[in-house]
Tab-separated table of C-alpha atoms and ligand atoms in Angstrom:
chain	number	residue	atom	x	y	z
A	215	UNK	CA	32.475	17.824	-13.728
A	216	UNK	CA	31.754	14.258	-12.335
A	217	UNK	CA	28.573	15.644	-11.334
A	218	UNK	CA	28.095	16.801	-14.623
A	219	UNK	CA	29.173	13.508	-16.182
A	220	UNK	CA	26.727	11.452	-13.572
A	221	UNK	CA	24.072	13.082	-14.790
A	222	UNK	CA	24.227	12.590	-18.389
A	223	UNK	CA	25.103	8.989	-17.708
A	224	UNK	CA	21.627	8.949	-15.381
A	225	UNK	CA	19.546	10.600	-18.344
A	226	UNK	CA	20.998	7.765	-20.595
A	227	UNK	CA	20.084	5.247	-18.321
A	228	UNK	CA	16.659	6.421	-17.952
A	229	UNK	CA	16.356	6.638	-21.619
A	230	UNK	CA	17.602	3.472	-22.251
A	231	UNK	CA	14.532	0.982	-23.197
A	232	UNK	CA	16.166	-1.894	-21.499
A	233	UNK	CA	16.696	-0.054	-18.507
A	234	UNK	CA	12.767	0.670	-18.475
A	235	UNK	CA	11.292	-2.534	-19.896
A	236	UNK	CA	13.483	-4.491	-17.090
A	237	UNK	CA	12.192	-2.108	-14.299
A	238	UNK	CA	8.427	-2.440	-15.484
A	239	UNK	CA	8.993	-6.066	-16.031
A	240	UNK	CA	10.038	-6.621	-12.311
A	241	UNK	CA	7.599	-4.290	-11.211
A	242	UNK	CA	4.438	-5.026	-13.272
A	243	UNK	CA	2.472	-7.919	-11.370
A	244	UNK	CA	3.079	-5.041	-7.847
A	245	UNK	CA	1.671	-2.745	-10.620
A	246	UNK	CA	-1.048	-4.859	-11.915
A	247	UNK	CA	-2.143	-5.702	-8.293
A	248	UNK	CA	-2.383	-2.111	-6.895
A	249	UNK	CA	-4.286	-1.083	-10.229
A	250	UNK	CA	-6.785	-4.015	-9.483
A	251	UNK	CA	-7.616	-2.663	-5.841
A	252	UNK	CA	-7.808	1.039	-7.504
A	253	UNK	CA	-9.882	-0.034	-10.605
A	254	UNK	CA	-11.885	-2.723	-8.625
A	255	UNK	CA	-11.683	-5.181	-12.215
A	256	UNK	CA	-9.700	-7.134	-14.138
A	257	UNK	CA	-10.206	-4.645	-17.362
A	258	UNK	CA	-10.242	-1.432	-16.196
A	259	UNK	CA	-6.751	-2.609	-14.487
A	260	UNK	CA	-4.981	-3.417	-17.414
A	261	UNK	CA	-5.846	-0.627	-19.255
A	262	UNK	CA	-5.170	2.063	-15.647
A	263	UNK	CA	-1.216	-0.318	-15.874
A	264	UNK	CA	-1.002	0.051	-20.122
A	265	UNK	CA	-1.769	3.621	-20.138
A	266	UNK	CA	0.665	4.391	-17.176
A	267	UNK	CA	3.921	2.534	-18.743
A	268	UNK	CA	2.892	4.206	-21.841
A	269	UNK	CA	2.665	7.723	-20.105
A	270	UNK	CA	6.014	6.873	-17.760
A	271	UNK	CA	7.441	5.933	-21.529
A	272	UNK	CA	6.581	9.050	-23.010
A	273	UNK	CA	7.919	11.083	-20.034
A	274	UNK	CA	10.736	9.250	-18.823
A	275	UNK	CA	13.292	12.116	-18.916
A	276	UNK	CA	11.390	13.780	-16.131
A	277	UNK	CA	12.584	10.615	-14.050
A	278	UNK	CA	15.730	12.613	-13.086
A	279	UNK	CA	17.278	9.875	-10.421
A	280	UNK	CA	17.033	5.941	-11.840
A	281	UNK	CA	17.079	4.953	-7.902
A	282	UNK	CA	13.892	6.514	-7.306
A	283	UNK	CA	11.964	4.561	-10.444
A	284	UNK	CA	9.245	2.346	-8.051
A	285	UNK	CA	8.043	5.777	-6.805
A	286	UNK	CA	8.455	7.782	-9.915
A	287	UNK	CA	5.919	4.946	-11.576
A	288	UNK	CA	3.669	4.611	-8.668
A	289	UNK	CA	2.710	8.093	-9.011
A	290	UNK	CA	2.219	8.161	-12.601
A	291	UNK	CA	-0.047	4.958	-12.122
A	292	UNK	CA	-2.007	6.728	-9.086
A	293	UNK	CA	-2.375	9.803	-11.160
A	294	UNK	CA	-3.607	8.040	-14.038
A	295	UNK	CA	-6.655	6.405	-12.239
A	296	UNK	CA	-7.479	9.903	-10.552
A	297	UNK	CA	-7.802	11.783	-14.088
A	298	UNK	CA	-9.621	8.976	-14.842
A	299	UNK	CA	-11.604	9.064	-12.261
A	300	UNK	CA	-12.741	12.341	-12.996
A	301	UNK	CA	-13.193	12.139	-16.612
A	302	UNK	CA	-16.053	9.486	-15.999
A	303	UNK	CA	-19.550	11.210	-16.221
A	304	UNK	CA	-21.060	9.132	-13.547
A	305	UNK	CA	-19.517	8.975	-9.859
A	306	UNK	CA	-21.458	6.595	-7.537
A	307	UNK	CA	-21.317	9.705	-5.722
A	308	UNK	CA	-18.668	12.424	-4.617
A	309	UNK	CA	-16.296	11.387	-1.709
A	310	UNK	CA	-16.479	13.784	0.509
A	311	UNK	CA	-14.281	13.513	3.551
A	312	UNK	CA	-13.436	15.668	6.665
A	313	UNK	CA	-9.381	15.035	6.870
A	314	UNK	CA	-9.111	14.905	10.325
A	315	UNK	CA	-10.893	11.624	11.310
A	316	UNK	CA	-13.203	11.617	14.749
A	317	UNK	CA	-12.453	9.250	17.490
A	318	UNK	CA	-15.124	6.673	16.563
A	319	UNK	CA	-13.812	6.392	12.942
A	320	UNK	CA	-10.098	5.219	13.483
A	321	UNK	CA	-10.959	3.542	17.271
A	322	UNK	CA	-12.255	0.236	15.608
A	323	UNK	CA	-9.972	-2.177	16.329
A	324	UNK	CA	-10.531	-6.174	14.974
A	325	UNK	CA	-8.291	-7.264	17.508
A	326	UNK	CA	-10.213	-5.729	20.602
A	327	UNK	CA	-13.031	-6.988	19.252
A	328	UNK	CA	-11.666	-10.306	18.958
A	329	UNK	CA	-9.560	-11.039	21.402
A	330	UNK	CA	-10.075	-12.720	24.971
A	331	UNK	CA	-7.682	-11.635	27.388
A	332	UNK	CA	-8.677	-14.408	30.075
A	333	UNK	CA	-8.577	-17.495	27.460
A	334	UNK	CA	-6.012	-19.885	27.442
A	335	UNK	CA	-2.549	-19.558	26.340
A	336	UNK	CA	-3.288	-22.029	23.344
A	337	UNK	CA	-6.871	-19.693	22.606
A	338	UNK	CA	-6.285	-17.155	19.952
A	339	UNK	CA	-9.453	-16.195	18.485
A	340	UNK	CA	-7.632	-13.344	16.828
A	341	UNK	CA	-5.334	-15.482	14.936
A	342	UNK	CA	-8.035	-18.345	14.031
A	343	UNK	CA	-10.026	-15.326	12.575
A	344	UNK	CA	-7.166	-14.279	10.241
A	345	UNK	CA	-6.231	-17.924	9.486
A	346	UNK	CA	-9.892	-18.243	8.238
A	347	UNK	CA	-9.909	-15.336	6.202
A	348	UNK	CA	-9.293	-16.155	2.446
A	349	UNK	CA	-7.090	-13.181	0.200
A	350	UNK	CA	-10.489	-12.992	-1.180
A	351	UNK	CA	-12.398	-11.559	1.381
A	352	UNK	CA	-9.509	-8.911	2.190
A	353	UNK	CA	-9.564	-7.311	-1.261
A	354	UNK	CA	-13.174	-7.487	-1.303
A	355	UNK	CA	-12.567	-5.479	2.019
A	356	UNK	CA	-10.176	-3.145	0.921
A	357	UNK	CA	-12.217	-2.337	-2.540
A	358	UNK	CA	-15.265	-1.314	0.315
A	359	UNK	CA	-12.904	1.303	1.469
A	360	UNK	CA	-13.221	4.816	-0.120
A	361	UNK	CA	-10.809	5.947	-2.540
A	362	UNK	CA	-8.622	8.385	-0.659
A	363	UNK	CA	-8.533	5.696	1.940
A	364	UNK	CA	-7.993	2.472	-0.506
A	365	UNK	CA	-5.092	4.205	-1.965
A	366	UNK	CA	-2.949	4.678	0.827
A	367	UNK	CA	-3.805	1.415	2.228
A	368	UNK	CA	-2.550	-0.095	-1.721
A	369	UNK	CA	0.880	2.244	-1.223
A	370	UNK	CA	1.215	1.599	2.695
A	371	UNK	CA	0.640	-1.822	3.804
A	372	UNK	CA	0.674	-3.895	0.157
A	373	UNK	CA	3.234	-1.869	-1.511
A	374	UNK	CA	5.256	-1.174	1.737
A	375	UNK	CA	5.871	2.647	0.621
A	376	UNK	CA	7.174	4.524	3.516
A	377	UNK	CA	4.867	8.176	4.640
A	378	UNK	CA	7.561	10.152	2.641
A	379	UNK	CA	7.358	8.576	-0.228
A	380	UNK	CA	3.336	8.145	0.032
A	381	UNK	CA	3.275	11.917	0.556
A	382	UNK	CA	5.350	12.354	-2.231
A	383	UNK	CA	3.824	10.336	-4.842
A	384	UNK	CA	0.029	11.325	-4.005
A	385	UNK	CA	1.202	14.987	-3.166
A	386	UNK	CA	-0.189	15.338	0.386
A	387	UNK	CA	1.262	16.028	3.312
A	388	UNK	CA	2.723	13.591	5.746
A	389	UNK	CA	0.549	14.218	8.471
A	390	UNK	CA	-2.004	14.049	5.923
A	391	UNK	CA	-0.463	9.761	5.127
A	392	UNK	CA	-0.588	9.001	8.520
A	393	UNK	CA	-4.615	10.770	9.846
A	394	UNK	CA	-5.860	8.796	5.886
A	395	UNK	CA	-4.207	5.295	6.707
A	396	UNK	CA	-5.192	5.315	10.724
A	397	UNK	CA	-8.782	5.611	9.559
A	398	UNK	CA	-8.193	3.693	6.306
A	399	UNK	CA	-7.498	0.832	8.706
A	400	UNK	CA	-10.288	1.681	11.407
A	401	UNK	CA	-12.574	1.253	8.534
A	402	UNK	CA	-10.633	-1.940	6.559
A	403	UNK	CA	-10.952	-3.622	10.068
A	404	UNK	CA	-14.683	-2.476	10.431
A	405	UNK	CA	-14.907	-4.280	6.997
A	406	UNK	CA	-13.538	-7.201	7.787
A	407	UNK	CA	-15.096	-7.485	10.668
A	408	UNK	CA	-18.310	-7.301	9.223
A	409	UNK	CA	-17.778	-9.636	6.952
A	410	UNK	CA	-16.789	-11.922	8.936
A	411	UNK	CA	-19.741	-11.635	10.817
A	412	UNK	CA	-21.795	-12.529	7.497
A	413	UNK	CA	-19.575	-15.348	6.681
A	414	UNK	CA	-19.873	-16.750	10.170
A	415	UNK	CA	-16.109	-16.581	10.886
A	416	UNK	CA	-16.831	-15.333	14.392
A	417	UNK	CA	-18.650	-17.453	16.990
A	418	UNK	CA	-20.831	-15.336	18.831
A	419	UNK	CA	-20.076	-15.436	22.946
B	206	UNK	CA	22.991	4.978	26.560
B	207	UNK	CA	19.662	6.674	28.505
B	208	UNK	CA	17.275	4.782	29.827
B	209	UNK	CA	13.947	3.644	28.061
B	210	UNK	CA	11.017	5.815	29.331
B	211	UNK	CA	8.933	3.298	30.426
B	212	UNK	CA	5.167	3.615	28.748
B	213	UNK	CA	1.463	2.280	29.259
B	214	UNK	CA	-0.835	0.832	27.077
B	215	UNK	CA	-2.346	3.799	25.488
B	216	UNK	CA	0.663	5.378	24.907
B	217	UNK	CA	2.087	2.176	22.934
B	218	UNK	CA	-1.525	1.584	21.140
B	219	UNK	CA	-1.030	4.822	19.907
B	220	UNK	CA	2.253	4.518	18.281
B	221	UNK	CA	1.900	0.652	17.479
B	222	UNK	CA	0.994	1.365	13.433
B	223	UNK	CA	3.910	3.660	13.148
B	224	UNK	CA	6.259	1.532	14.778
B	225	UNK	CA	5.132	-1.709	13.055
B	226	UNK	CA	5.469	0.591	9.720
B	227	UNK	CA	8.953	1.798	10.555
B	228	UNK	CA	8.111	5.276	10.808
B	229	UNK	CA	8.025	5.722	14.576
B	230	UNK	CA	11.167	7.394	15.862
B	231	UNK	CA	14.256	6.143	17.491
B	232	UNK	CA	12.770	6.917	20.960
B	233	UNK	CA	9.341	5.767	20.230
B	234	UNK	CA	10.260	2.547	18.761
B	235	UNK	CA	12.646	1.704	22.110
B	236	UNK	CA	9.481	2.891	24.144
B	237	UNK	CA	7.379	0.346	22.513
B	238	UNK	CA	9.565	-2.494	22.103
B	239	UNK	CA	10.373	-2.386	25.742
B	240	UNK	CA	6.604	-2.083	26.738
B	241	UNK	CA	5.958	-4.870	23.877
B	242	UNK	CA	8.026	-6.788	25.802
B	243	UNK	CA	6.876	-6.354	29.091
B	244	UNK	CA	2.881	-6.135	28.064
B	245	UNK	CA	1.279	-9.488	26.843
B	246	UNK	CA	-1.857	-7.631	25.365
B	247	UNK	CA	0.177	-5.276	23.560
B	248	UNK	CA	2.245	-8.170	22.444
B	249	UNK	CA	-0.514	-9.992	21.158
B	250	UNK	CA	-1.874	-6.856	19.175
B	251	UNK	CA	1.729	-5.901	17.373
B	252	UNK	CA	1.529	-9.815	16.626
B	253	UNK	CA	-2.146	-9.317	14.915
B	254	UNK	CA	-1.424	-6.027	13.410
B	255	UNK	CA	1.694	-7.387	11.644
B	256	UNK	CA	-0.881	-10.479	10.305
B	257	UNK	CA	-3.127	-8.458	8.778
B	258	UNK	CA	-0.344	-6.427	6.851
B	259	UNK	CA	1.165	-9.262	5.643
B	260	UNK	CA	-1.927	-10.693	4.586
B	261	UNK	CA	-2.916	-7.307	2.993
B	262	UNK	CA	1.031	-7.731	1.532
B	263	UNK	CA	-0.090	-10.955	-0.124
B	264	UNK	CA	-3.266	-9.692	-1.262
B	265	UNK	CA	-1.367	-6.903	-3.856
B	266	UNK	CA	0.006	-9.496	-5.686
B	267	UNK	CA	-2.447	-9.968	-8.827
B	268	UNK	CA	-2.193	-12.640	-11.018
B	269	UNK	CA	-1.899	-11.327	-14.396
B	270	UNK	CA	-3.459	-12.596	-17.693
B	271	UNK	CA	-0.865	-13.737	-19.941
B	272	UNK	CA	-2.837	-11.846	-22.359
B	273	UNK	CA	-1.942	-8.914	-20.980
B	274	UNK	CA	1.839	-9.094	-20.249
B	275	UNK	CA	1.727	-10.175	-24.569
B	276	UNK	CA	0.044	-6.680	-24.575
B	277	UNK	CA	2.027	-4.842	-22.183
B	278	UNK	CA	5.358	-6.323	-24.580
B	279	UNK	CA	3.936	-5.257	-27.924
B	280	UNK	CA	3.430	-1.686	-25.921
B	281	UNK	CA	7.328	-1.488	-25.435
B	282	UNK	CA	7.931	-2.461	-29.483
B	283	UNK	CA	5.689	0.452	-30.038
B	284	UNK	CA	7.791	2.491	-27.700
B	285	UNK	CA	11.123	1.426	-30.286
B	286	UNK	CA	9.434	1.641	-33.374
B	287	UNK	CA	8.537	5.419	-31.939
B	288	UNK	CA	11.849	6.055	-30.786
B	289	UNK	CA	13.397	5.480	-34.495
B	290	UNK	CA	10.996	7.197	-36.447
B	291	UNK	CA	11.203	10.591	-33.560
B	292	UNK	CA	15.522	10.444	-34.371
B	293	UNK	CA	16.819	10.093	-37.438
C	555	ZN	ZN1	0.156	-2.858	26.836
């Protein structure tokens, strides 16, 4: 019976438009952001964020616990920018990946590049090279990063999703999370790093 | 309580992501704080690690046009004006 009751009350809420616009409003900027490392532009991001609110709008009764909304949108916002993904005729070209990274992918590591374990306690090269970094240069590093990699990277480490819910809104397996954001990192890093080696940010020993 | 296994290097590199991502088990995350602890190296990487996600943190906040929070507003009348005409 209460059960009964709680659930009715939980469809209303969902169904409520203040209920939604007030949960897109807090989320939208975390919305707009993660469409602008998936869509790479400006544009194409508020039109992947418009036609997800308008899609999580039209199917809001399928969002069966209120609690669970930041997820429930996510997905619809991931899903959107796959389908539209595929419905553009050109691809730069097919990502193929194997799903069970090699050694050499996920082993780069900035920091063991970076760091000097005989320096100084006042030396941190490491540090200096993250302090130098500008917000820039990490989304230009992240948008290098193929998709299957960029998006758990976007859910993971800038929207702070935990592997269960990752799995859950892309529809993979856990294991699955954790083998894409180990090399997803491995090759951010291998980014960065490279990067910074254009930009001069490293002083070559 | 039992006592922390203690751990090298390797083993804490390799369970340093899912520990700084809170995903690493109860055990695991005791291993590697207490070899954290004990391991400057180590210490230094969890330090760098957790950086670079905060940075990355930072870096998912866009700045939105206020073009298109007008638009994303005049998207939720249209939801309304829907709503009405669906029930009468
Ligand atoms: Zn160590």
């Amino acid at each position: 019976m209460t059960t009964e009751l709680n659930r009715g009350l939980r469809l209303e809420i969902t169904d409520d438009r203040h209920f939604f616009e007030g949960k897109v409003a807090d989320l939208l900027d975390r919305l707009y952001g993660a469409a602008l490392r998936l869509a790479k532009n400006r544009e194409d991001a508020e039109d992947l964020v418009a036609e997800a609110v308008a899609k999580a709008w039209a199917s809001r009764r399928s969002l069966k616990d209120p609690e669970k909304f930041r997820s429930w949108i996510f997905r619809i916002l991931t899903n959107t920018f796959i389908s539209g993904c595929r419905k553009q005729a050109v691809r730069p070209q097919a990502e193929t990946f194997q799903e069970h990274p090699s050694d050499v992918e996920t082993a780069f590591s900035l920091f063991e590049e970076l760091h000097q374990p005989f320096l100084l306690w006042w030396g941190n090269p490491e540090k200096d090279f993250l302090n130098k970094l500008l917000s820039q240069d990490i989304e230009k590093a992240v948008d290098t990063l193929p998709e299957a990699f960029r998006m758990v990277i976007v859910l993971s480490d800038m929207e702070g999703f935990s592997y269960q819910e990752i799995s859950e809104i892309l529809r993979v397996p856990v294991g699955t999370v954790r083998s894409r954001l180990a090399r997803g990192r491995g090759l951010l890093q291998k980014a960065l790093w490279e990067h910074g080696k254009d930009a001069g940010l490293i002083k070559s020993t | 309580m039992k006592k922390v296994k203690t751990i090298g290097c390797e083993e804490a590199l390799k369970h340093l992501l899912a520990y700084l991502d809170q995903e690493a088990g109860a055990i695991k995350r005791r291993e590697v704080e207490r070899h954290i602890e004990i391991c400057r190296t180590c210490f230094s990487r969890a330090e760098f690690e957790q950086s670079l996600k905060t940075r990355l943190r930072e870096a998912g906040r866009g700045t939105m046009r206020s073009s298109f929070e007008k638009r994303i507003k005049i998207l939720f009348d249209q939801f309304t004006t829907k709503q009405k005409r669906e029930t009468p």
